Amino acid sequence: MLLNRVRHNKVLTTKSKADVAIRPFLTATTLPISLSQEIPQELYERIIDHLHNDIMSLLACSLVCRAWVPASRYHLFKHCVVHPLRLTWPGERNVRVNCAVSLSVSQLILYGADDGIYLSRTPVTSPKPALFLPDPVDHIDVLEDFNLIILLSAQQIFTVQLNILNLSAPRNISSCTRISSHVSSFSCGVLSGKHLVCAVKRGLSTTCKLLEPVLDINTQTYKLSPYKDFYIEERVVSLHFLKTKLVVGTRNHDFELVDVETLITQPLLHPFSAIPNKNANCVAVFRTHHGVIVCYSSIAVFVDHEGRPEGALIQWRDSSIYSVALHEPYLVAFGAKHFEIYYLKSGIQVQIVTTDYDLISTAPELFTIRTRDGQLFALEFNKL
């Protein structure tokens, strides 16, 4: 009771003996400079301890006075599963970073920027230019087993050999091979053991081009060659690789399963599946240890092999979610000015981070955001 009155800065009007004893302190129009001078430390810390599961009350306590901050933060930080790690960036270069990818074997980090590609040995090592381009790099990915960097720039897909990048002598666009034009996005993945790249052509209806890495006998290097094309009547807004099927999210709020061998498409969800707010935007689909989870801009739900909902339903904080990433056992939903973290199996929310940011990468090895002042941060998850 005492804590609630102090938090809201209310004036006591009752006349009980207990109230009379503390009335001189509580009837002040403003809070004292230090509440620790009025309340024993053991008392307010004990009260705050009872709020260990109430995040909003803990946040309110942390704003009361400096003396309450350590006890409040102790419980608040116990709820944090992700922490920001500031990435080093050369201060002398005013370069805007648009995307990033981490290499699992060589541990390199590639950044796609407005003027090309930068390379860093570790997250805390200052990146250096490796490839200069005339247009911004909007998306970057790597087929490490095939020594190929794939990038999207000026609505065109280019490839460049990974092993030719030299920090002492940066390359230029002449080292790149143009693969396709009029492309809005692309995604890399593995279907039935085959590495594929799916490029989405621009337009109200969508032609998707499947490309595969093929060894060039003359140069003994891999290059991307056409594999198959397929057509989707609606505009494609997302691409996802499952074990044997490709999933495309359309502007018509539907996910379609594509068999890349037969090019037969069918709805991912059962026609009679009852999913609330199904008319929200398609965002992502993941195969997890607990099954397939389908993510929209307002909800996420597990579905069985027939496309019927099962298990926990996750309701996002609001409907501004535009990207979802999987980092088991967590699911991370990115909104306009915040991102939310949930336990995948139970659907329980464990953390919300509010900040003004741009999403750079959702690769499991390197979750990266850029703040409005241009600083880069990697999101590090607690080890279980």
Tab-separated table of C-alpha atoms in Angstrom:
chain	number	residue	atom	x	y	z
A	1	MET	CA	0.000	0.000	0.000
A	2	LEU	CA	2.804	2.357	0.905
A	3	LEU	CA	4.599	1.635	-2.359
A	4	ASN	CA	1.483	2.318	-4.453
A	5	ARG	CA	0.923	5.647	-2.741
A	6	VAL	CA	4.506	6.730	-3.164
A	7	ARG	CA	4.595	5.598	-6.819
A	8	HIS	CA	1.583	7.684	-7.796
A	9	ASN	CA	2.538	10.587	-5.473
A	10	LYS	CA	-0.848	10.622	-3.764
A	11	VAL	CA	-1.704	12.644	-0.659
A	12	LEU	CA	-3.157	10.696	2.259
A	13	THR	CA	-6.498	11.926	3.452
A	14	THR	CA	-7.356	9.192	5.968
A	15	LYS	CA	-6.855	9.796	9.697
A	16	SER	CA	-5.705	6.422	10.963
A	17	LYS	CA	-2.808	6.329	13.440
A	18	ALA	CA	-0.612	4.576	10.894
A	19	ASP	CA	-1.247	7.307	8.360
A	20	VAL	CA	-0.595	10.121	10.795
A	21	ALA	CA	2.880	8.748	11.459
A	22	ILE	CA	3.948	9.012	7.828
A	23	ARG	CA	1.765	11.952	6.746
A	24	PRO	CA	4.565	14.590	6.904
A	25	PHE	CA	6.502	12.597	4.296
A	26	LEU	CA	3.602	11.792	1.982
A	27	THR	CA	1.857	15.166	1.979
A	28	ALA	CA	4.742	16.878	0.177
A	29	THR	CA	3.807	18.188	-3.247
A	30	THR	CA	6.944	16.641	-4.769
A	31	LEU	CA	8.961	13.545	-3.971
A	32	PRO	CA	12.057	13.969	-1.782
A	33	ILE	CA	15.436	13.977	-3.475
A	34	SER	CA	16.275	10.601	-1.958
A	35	LEU	CA	13.591	8.291	-0.639
A	36	SER	CA	16.322	6.239	1.010
A	37	GLN	CA	16.560	9.032	3.606
A	38	GLU	CA	12.950	8.434	4.589
A	39	ILE	CA	12.478	4.664	4.115
A	40	PRO	CA	14.951	2.034	5.326
A	41	GLN	CA	16.714	0.312	2.426
A	42	GLU	CA	15.685	-3.152	3.617
A	43	LEU	CA	12.025	-2.116	3.546
A	44	TYR	CA	11.758	-0.796	-0.019
A	45	GLU	CA	13.994	-3.566	-1.387
A	46	ARG	CA	11.734	-6.145	0.260
A	47	ILE	CA	8.680	-4.463	-1.303
A	48	ILE	CA	10.317	-4.380	-4.749
A	49	ASP	CA	11.245	-8.064	-4.397
A	50	HIS	CA	7.538	-8.884	-4.221
A	51	LEU	CA	7.120	-7.278	-7.668
A	52	HIS	CA	9.649	-9.584	-9.347
A	53	ASN	CA	7.079	-10.824	-11.906
A	54	ASP	CA	5.408	-7.450	-12.560
A	55	ILE	CA	7.527	-5.766	-15.233
A	56	MET	CA	5.408	-2.602	-15.488
A	57	SER	CA	5.572	-2.017	-11.728
A	58	LEU	CA	9.323	-2.620	-11.763
A	59	LEU	CA	9.695	-0.045	-14.528
A	60	ALA	CA	7.674	2.428	-12.446
A	61	CYS	CA	9.851	1.752	-9.403
A	62	SER	CA	13.022	2.355	-11.382
A	63	LEU	CA	11.779	5.890	-12.177
A	64	VAL	CA	10.896	6.870	-8.609
A	65	CYS	CA	14.409	7.777	-7.454
A	66	ARG	CA	18.017	6.688	-7.875
A	67	ALA	CA	17.978	4.657	-4.675
A	68	TRP	CA	15.322	2.351	-6.136
A	69	VAL	CA	17.118	1.738	-9.428
A	70	PRO	CA	19.490	-1.106	-8.397
A	71	ALA	CA	16.746	-3.214	-6.799
A	72	SER	CA	14.399	-2.641	-9.741
A	73	ARG	CA	17.028	-3.383	-12.378
A	74	TYR	CA	18.046	-6.567	-10.604
A	75	HIS	CA	14.626	-8.076	-11.356
A	76	LEU	CA	14.152	-6.347	-14.721
A	77	PHE	CA	17.402	-7.704	-16.146
A	78	LYS	CA	16.509	-11.212	-15.016
A	79	HIS	CA	13.724	-11.060	-17.628
A	80	CYS	CA	16.104	-10.054	-20.450
A	81	VAL	CA	17.020	-12.809	-22.878
A	82	VAL	CA	18.670	-10.552	-25.455
A	83	HIS	CA	21.309	-7.866	-25.002
A	84	PRO	CA	22.718	-5.351	-27.518
A	85	LEU	CA	26.334	-5.585	-28.640
A	86	ARG	CA	27.595	-2.479	-30.392
A	87	LEU	CA	29.351	-3.300	-33.659
A	88	THR	CA	32.501	-1.409	-34.515
A	89	TRP	CA	32.309	0.755	-37.632
A	90	PRO	CA	35.019	3.029	-39.068
A	91	GLY	CA	34.195	6.509	-37.848
A	92	GLU	CA	35.925	8.281	-40.717
A	93	ARG	CA	33.511	6.821	-43.296
A	94	ASN	CA	29.940	8.116	-43.308
A	95	VAL	CA	28.477	4.901	-44.758
A	96	ARG	CA	24.930	3.622	-44.367
A	97	VAL	CA	24.670	-0.138	-43.781
A	98	ASN	CA	21.611	-1.859	-45.289
A	99	CYS	CA	22.180	-5.591	-44.706
A	100	ALA	CA	24.611	-8.089	-43.212
A	101	VAL	CA	25.415	-11.787	-43.204
A	102	SER	CA	27.678	-13.950	-41.054
A	103	LEU	CA	29.734	-16.836	-42.432
A	104	SER	CA	29.622	-19.963	-40.307
A	105	VAL	CA	32.933	-21.529	-41.433
A	106	SER	CA	35.306	-18.577	-41.774
A	107	GLN	CA	33.526	-16.483	-39.098
A	108	LEU	CA	33.624	-13.455	-41.397
A	109	ILE	CA	30.902	-10.803	-41.415
A	110	LEU	CA	29.869	-9.144	-44.669
A	111	TYR	CA	28.040	-5.812	-44.590
A	112	GLY	CA	26.077	-4.490	-47.562
A	113	ALA	CA	26.277	-0.697	-47.635
A	114	ASP	CA	25.343	2.184	-49.899
A	115	ASP	CA	28.681	2.020	-51.686
A	116	GLY	CA	29.420	-1.717	-51.722
A	117	ILE	CA	30.474	-4.564	-49.426
A	118	TYR	CA	32.524	-4.301	-46.243
A	119	LEU	CA	34.223	-7.197	-44.492
A	120	SER	CA	34.965	-7.738	-40.807
A	121	ARG	CA	36.761	-10.582	-39.054
A	122	THR	CA	34.685	-10.335	-35.858
A	123	PRO	CA	31.751	-8.193	-34.639
A	124	VAL	CA	34.138	-5.987	-32.648
A	125	THR	CA	36.622	-5.561	-35.524
A	126	SER	CA	36.289	-2.466	-37.668
A	127	PRO	CA	35.021	-3.449	-41.166
A	128	LYS	CA	37.037	-2.546	-44.241
A	129	PRO	CA	35.839	-2.056	-47.829
A	130	ALA	CA	36.115	-5.192	-49.974
A	131	LEU	CA	33.959	-4.378	-53.011
A	132	PHE	CA	32.889	-0.982	-54.321
A	133	LEU	CA	29.590	-0.712	-56.226
A	134	PRO	CA	27.821	2.245	-57.867
A	135	ASP	CA	24.458	1.457	-56.216
A	136	PRO	CA	23.423	0.479	-52.682
A	137	VAL	CA	23.432	-3.196	-51.683
A	138	ASP	CA	19.885	-3.981	-50.512
A	139	HIS	CA	20.344	-7.658	-49.638
A	140	ILE	CA	23.291	-10.011	-49.302
A	141	ASP	CA	23.688	-13.742	-48.754
A	142	VAL	CA	26.429	-16.329	-49.092
A	143	LEU	CA	26.578	-19.892	-50.413
A	144	GLU	CA	29.707	-20.676	-48.465
A	145	ASP	CA	30.058	-24.252	-49.758
A	146	PHE	CA	30.152	-22.887	-53.314
A	147	ASN	CA	32.350	-19.839	-52.645
A	148	LEU	CA	29.592	-17.490	-53.865
A	149	ILE	CA	28.409	-14.138	-52.560
A	150	ILE	CA	24.926	-13.208	-53.821
A	151	LEU	CA	23.771	-9.611	-53.617
A	152	LEU	CA	20.829	-7.488	-54.718
A	153	SER	CA	21.636	-4.008	-55.993
A	154	ALA	CA	19.571	-1.693	-58.203
A	155	GLN	CA	16.964	-4.464	-58.663
A	156	GLN	CA	19.639	-6.771	-60.065
A	157	ILE	CA	21.174	-9.958	-58.682
A	158	PHE	CA	24.955	-10.205	-58.855
A	159	THR	CA	27.368	-12.904	-57.745
A	160	VAL	CA	31.016	-12.561	-56.802
A	161	GLN	CA	33.556	-15.174	-55.751
A	162	LEU	CA	34.122	-15.062	-52.013
A	163	ASN	CA	37.825	-15.879	-52.172
A	164	ILE	CA	38.723	-12.919	-54.416
A	165	LEU	CA	37.804	-10.310	-51.812
A	166	ASN	CA	40.999	-8.642	-50.678
A	167	LEU	CA	40.952	-5.950	-48.022
A	168	SER	CA	44.254	-4.523	-49.208
A	169	ALA	CA	42.919	-4.097	-52.762
A	170	PRO	CA	39.114	-3.667	-52.857
A	171	ARG	CA	37.373	-4.914	-56.007
A	172	ASN	CA	34.787	-3.115	-58.135
A	173	ILE	CA	31.711	-4.072	-60.142
A	174	SER	CA	33.839	-5.645	-62.875
A	175	SER	CA	34.428	-8.558	-60.490
A	176	CYS	CA	30.672	-9.243	-60.311
A	177	THR	CA	28.520	-11.377	-62.591
A	178	ARG	CA	24.991	-10.148	-63.280
A	179	ILE	CA	22.479	-12.994	-62.959
A	180	SER	CA	19.036	-11.411	-63.233
A	181	SER	CA	17.331	-8.012	-63.428
A	182	HIS	CA	13.979	-6.501	-62.351
A	183	VAL	CA	14.201	-8.445	-59.078
A	184	SER	CA	12.449	-7.280	-55.914
A	185	SER	CA	13.958	-9.843	-53.522
A	186	PHE	CA	15.679	-13.203	-53.288
A	187	SER	CA	16.152	-15.963	-50.735
A	188	CYS	CA	18.596	-18.853	-50.365
A	189	GLY	CA	17.861	-22.262	-48.907
A	190	VAL	CA	18.019	-26.040	-49.210
A	191	LEU	CA	15.206	-28.231	-50.570
A	192	SER	CA	15.616	-32.013	-50.471
A	193	GLY	CA	19.385	-31.596	-50.170
A	194	LYS	CA	19.646	-29.192	-53.130
A	195	HIS	CA	20.944	-25.660	-52.619
A	196	LEU	CA	18.717	-23.159	-54.420
A	197	VAL	CA	18.270	-19.428	-54.827
A	198	CYS	CA	14.759	-18.118	-55.473
A	199	ALA	CA	14.544	-14.700	-57.146
A	200	VAL	CA	11.233	-12.820	-57.122
A	201	LYS	CA	10.508	-10.679	-60.164
A	202	ARG	CA	8.797	-7.324	-59.721
A	203	GLY	CA	5.117	-7.000	-60.626
A	204	LEU	CA	1.521	-7.321	-59.405
A	205	SER	CA	1.689	-11.011	-60.307
A	206	THR	CA	4.956	-12.776	-59.724
A	207	THR	CA	7.352	-14.921	-61.690
A	208	CYS	CA	9.845	-16.671	-59.441
A	209	LYS	CA	13.128	-17.917	-60.843
A	210	LEU	CA	14.896	-20.839	-59.156
A	211	LEU	CA	18.681	-20.847	-59.577
A	212	GLU	CA	21.205	-23.484	-58.564
A	213	PRO	CA	25.010	-23.357	-58.215
A	214	VAL	CA	26.710	-25.271	-61.035
A	215	LEU	CA	30.418	-25.946	-61.459
A	216	ASP	CA	31.981	-24.271	-64.481
A	217	ILE	CA	34.450	-26.790	-65.896
A	218	ASN	CA	36.550	-24.134	-67.622
A	219	THR	CA	37.104	-21.885	-64.611
A	220	GLN	CA	36.564	-24.527	-61.883
A	221	THR	CA	34.303	-22.079	-60.058
A	222	TYR	CA	30.606	-22.218	-59.298
A	223	LYS	CA	28.057	-19.977	-60.940
A	224	LEU	CA	24.279	-19.624	-60.633
A	225	SER	CA	22.358	-21.266	-63.471
A	226	PRO	CA	18.587	-21.387	-64.133
A	227	TYR	CA	16.887	-24.387	-62.570
A	228	LYS	CA	13.135	-23.808	-62.898
A	229	ASP	CA	10.589	-20.993	-63.069
A	230	PHE	CA	7.124	-20.889	-61.551
A	231	TYR	CA	4.292	-18.368	-61.536
A	232	ILE	CA	2.199	-17.052	-58.646
A	233	GLU	CA	-0.976	-15.133	-59.466
A	234	GLU	CA	-0.622	-12.809	-56.489
A	235	ARG	CA	2.282	-10.575	-55.586
A	236	VAL	CA	4.859	-12.478	-53.493
A	237	VAL	CA	5.856	-10.726	-50.266
A	238	SER	CA	7.914	-13.441	-48.536
A	239	LEU	CA	9.855	-16.635	-49.317
A	240	HIS	CA	10.654	-19.521	-46.986
A	241	PHE	CA	12.355	-22.891	-47.424
A	242	LEU	CA	10.975	-25.908	-45.595
A	243	LYS	CA	12.478	-29.392	-45.819
A	244	THR	CA	11.036	-30.381	-49.200
A	245	LYS	CA	8.717	-27.502	-50.139
A	246	LEU	CA	9.028	-23.808	-50.849
A	247	VAL	CA	6.536	-21.514	-49.100
A	248	VAL	CA	5.568	-18.166	-50.614
A	249	GLY	CA	3.557	-15.554	-48.772
A	250	THR	CA	1.295	-13.506	-51.030
A	251	ARG	CA	-0.237	-10.069	-50.834
A	252	ASN	CA	-3.643	-11.774	-50.656
A	253	HIS	CA	-2.828	-12.900	-47.085
A	254	ASP	CA	-2.222	-16.539	-48.096
A	255	PHE	CA	0.749	-18.864	-47.835
A	256	GLU	CA	1.234	-21.200	-50.804
A	257	LEU	CA	3.217	-24.447	-50.834
A	258	VAL	CA	5.267	-24.985	-53.995
A	259	ASP	CA	6.649	-28.376	-55.005
A	260	VAL	CA	9.748	-27.385	-56.971
A	261	GLU	CA	9.876	-30.749	-58.757
A	262	THR	CA	6.328	-30.719	-60.119
A	263	LEU	CA	5.718	-26.932	-59.703
A	264	ILE	CA	2.299	-27.743	-58.241
A	265	THR	CA	1.055	-25.157	-55.726
A	266	GLN	CA	-1.451	-25.596	-52.928
A	267	PRO	CA	-2.511	-23.594	-49.864
A	268	LEU	CA	-0.415	-24.145	-46.763
A	269	LEU	CA	-3.414	-23.843	-44.446
A	270	HIS	CA	-6.393	-26.166	-44.492
A	271	PRO	CA	-9.410	-24.523	-46.214
A	272	PHE	CA	-11.504	-24.878	-43.055
A	273	SER	CA	-8.818	-23.889	-40.566
A	274	ALA	CA	-10.142	-21.361	-38.068
A	275	ILE	CA	-7.316	-18.878	-37.478
A	276	PRO	CA	-8.236	-15.496	-35.981
A	277	ASN	CA	-7.015	-12.417	-37.846
A	278	LYS	CA	-6.007	-14.574	-40.789
A	279	ASN	CA	-6.418	-11.529	-43.037
A	280	ALA	CA	-3.250	-10.036	-41.587
A	281	ASN	CA	-0.129	-9.801	-43.742
A	282	CYS	CA	1.953	-12.921	-44.397
A	283	VAL	CA	5.318	-12.594	-42.660
A	284	ALA	CA	7.179	-15.895	-42.149
A	285	VAL	CA	7.027	-19.685	-41.887
A	286	PHE	CA	9.504	-21.825	-39.931
A	287	ARG	CA	10.045	-25.511	-39.329
A	288	THR	CA	11.022	-25.931	-35.677
A	289	HIS	CA	11.555	-28.784	-33.227
A	290	HIS	CA	7.907	-28.334	-32.237
A	291	GLY	CA	6.487	-28.314	-35.784
A	292	VAL	CA	5.729	-25.726	-38.451
A	293	ILE	CA	4.829	-22.257	-37.201
A	294	VAL	CA	3.041	-19.746	-39.437
A	295	CYS	CA	3.549	-16.057	-38.666
A	296	TYR	CA	1.307	-13.176	-39.685
A	297	SER	CA	1.590	-9.485	-38.820
A	298	SER	CA	-0.782	-9.950	-35.867
A	299	ILE	CA	-0.443	-13.594	-34.753
A	300	ALA	CA	1.671	-16.740	-35.004
A	301	VAL	CA	0.341	-20.289	-34.764
A	302	PHE	CA	1.618	-23.853	-35.113
A	303	VAL	CA	-0.022	-25.981	-37.801
A	304	ASP	CA	-0.043	-29.752	-38.324
A	305	HIS	CA	0.783	-31.636	-41.541
A	306	GLU	CA	-2.715	-30.887	-42.857
A	307	GLY	CA	-2.436	-27.148	-42.189
A	308	ARG	CA	-4.756	-27.147	-39.174
A	309	PRO	CA	-3.808	-24.963	-36.185
A	310	GLU	CA	-2.511	-26.727	-33.092
A	311	GLY	CA	-0.758	-25.756	-29.900
A	312	ALA	CA	-0.268	-22.265	-28.490
A	313	LEU	CA	-1.425	-19.166	-30.334
A	314	ILE	CA	0.904	-16.185	-30.066
A	315	GLN	CA	-0.769	-12.776	-30.212
A	316	TRP	CA	1.675	-10.001	-30.998
A	317	ARG	CA	1.575	-6.801	-28.968
A	318	ASP	CA	0.219	-4.925	-32.006
A	319	SER	CA	-0.295	-5.547	-35.713
A	320	SER	CA	2.756	-3.612	-36.934
A	321	ILE	CA	4.959	-6.724	-37.100
A	322	TYR	CA	6.725	-6.820	-40.465
A	323	SER	CA	9.431	-9.449	-39.862
A	324	VAL	CA	9.788	-12.514	-37.646
A	325	ALA	CA	13.003	-14.413	-36.918
A	326	LEU	CA	13.634	-17.774	-35.278
A	327	HIS	CA	16.335	-18.257	-32.657
A	328	GLU	CA	15.280	-21.388	-30.826
A	329	PRO	CA	13.894	-21.559	-28.225
A	330	TYR	CA	12.808	-17.978	-28.956
A	331	LEU	CA	10.706	-16.305	-31.629
A	332	VAL	CA	11.511	-12.633	-32.307
A	333	ALA	CA	8.877	-10.351	-33.862
A	334	PHE	CA	10.044	-6.983	-35.247
A	335	GLY	CA	7.582	-4.081	-35.239
A	336	ALA	CA	7.755	-0.451	-36.318
A	337	LYS	CA	9.485	0.845	-33.176
A	338	HIS	CA	9.907	-2.241	-31.025
A	339	PHE	CA	10.597	-5.948	-31.114
A	340	GLU	CA	9.078	-8.705	-29.026
A	341	ILE	CA	10.573	-11.992	-27.838
A	342	TYR	CA	8.513	-15.097	-27.034
A	343	TYR	CA	9.190	-18.606	-25.867
A	344	LEU	CA	8.484	-20.692	-28.929
A	345	LYS	CA	6.870	-23.693	-27.231
A	346	SER	CA	4.617	-21.912	-24.728
A	347	GLY	CA	4.004	-18.627	-26.580
A	348	ILE	CA	4.827	-16.660	-23.408
A	349	GLN	CA	6.269	-13.198	-23.941
A	350	VAL	CA	9.625	-12.807	-22.207
A	351	GLN	CA	10.872	-9.402	-23.350
A	352	ILE	CA	9.916	-6.259	-25.258
A	353	VAL	CA	12.541	-3.806	-26.490
A	354	THR	CA	11.343	-0.367	-27.555
A	355	THR	CA	13.679	1.590	-29.812
A	356	ASP	CA	13.693	3.519	-33.073
A	357	TYR	CA	15.606	1.241	-35.446
A	358	ASP	CA	15.963	-0.339	-38.880
A	359	LEU	CA	16.294	-4.090	-39.218
A	360	ILE	CA	19.542	-5.094	-40.954
A	361	SER	CA	19.776	-8.878	-40.600
A	362	THR	CA	17.698	-11.687	-39.085
A	363	ALA	CA	20.246	-14.428	-39.753
A	364	PRO	CA	20.408	-16.689	-36.662
A	365	GLU	CA	24.162	-16.083	-36.398
A	366	LEU	CA	23.858	-12.296	-36.580
A	367	PHE	CA	20.703	-10.446	-35.577
A	368	THR	CA	21.560	-6.860	-36.477
A	369	ILE	CA	19.737	-3.547	-36.140
A	370	ARG	CA	20.691	0.016	-37.033
A	371	THR	CA	19.576	2.897	-34.838
A	372	ARG	CA	18.426	6.192	-36.347
A	373	ASP	CA	21.790	7.793	-35.620
A	374	GLY	CA	23.511	5.126	-37.744
A	375	GLN	CA	24.965	2.912	-34.996
A	376	LEU	CA	24.942	-0.857	-35.526
A	377	PHE	CA	24.030	-3.340	-32.805
A	378	ALA	CA	24.042	-7.125	-32.810
A	379	LEU	CA	21.445	-8.806	-30.595
A	380	GLU	CA	23.081	-11.382	-28.336
A	381	PHE	CA	20.897	-14.047	-26.727
A	382	ASN	CA	21.498	-15.509	-23.306
A	383	LYS	CA	22.975	-18.982	-23.360
A	384	LEU	CA	20.633	-21.558	-21.883
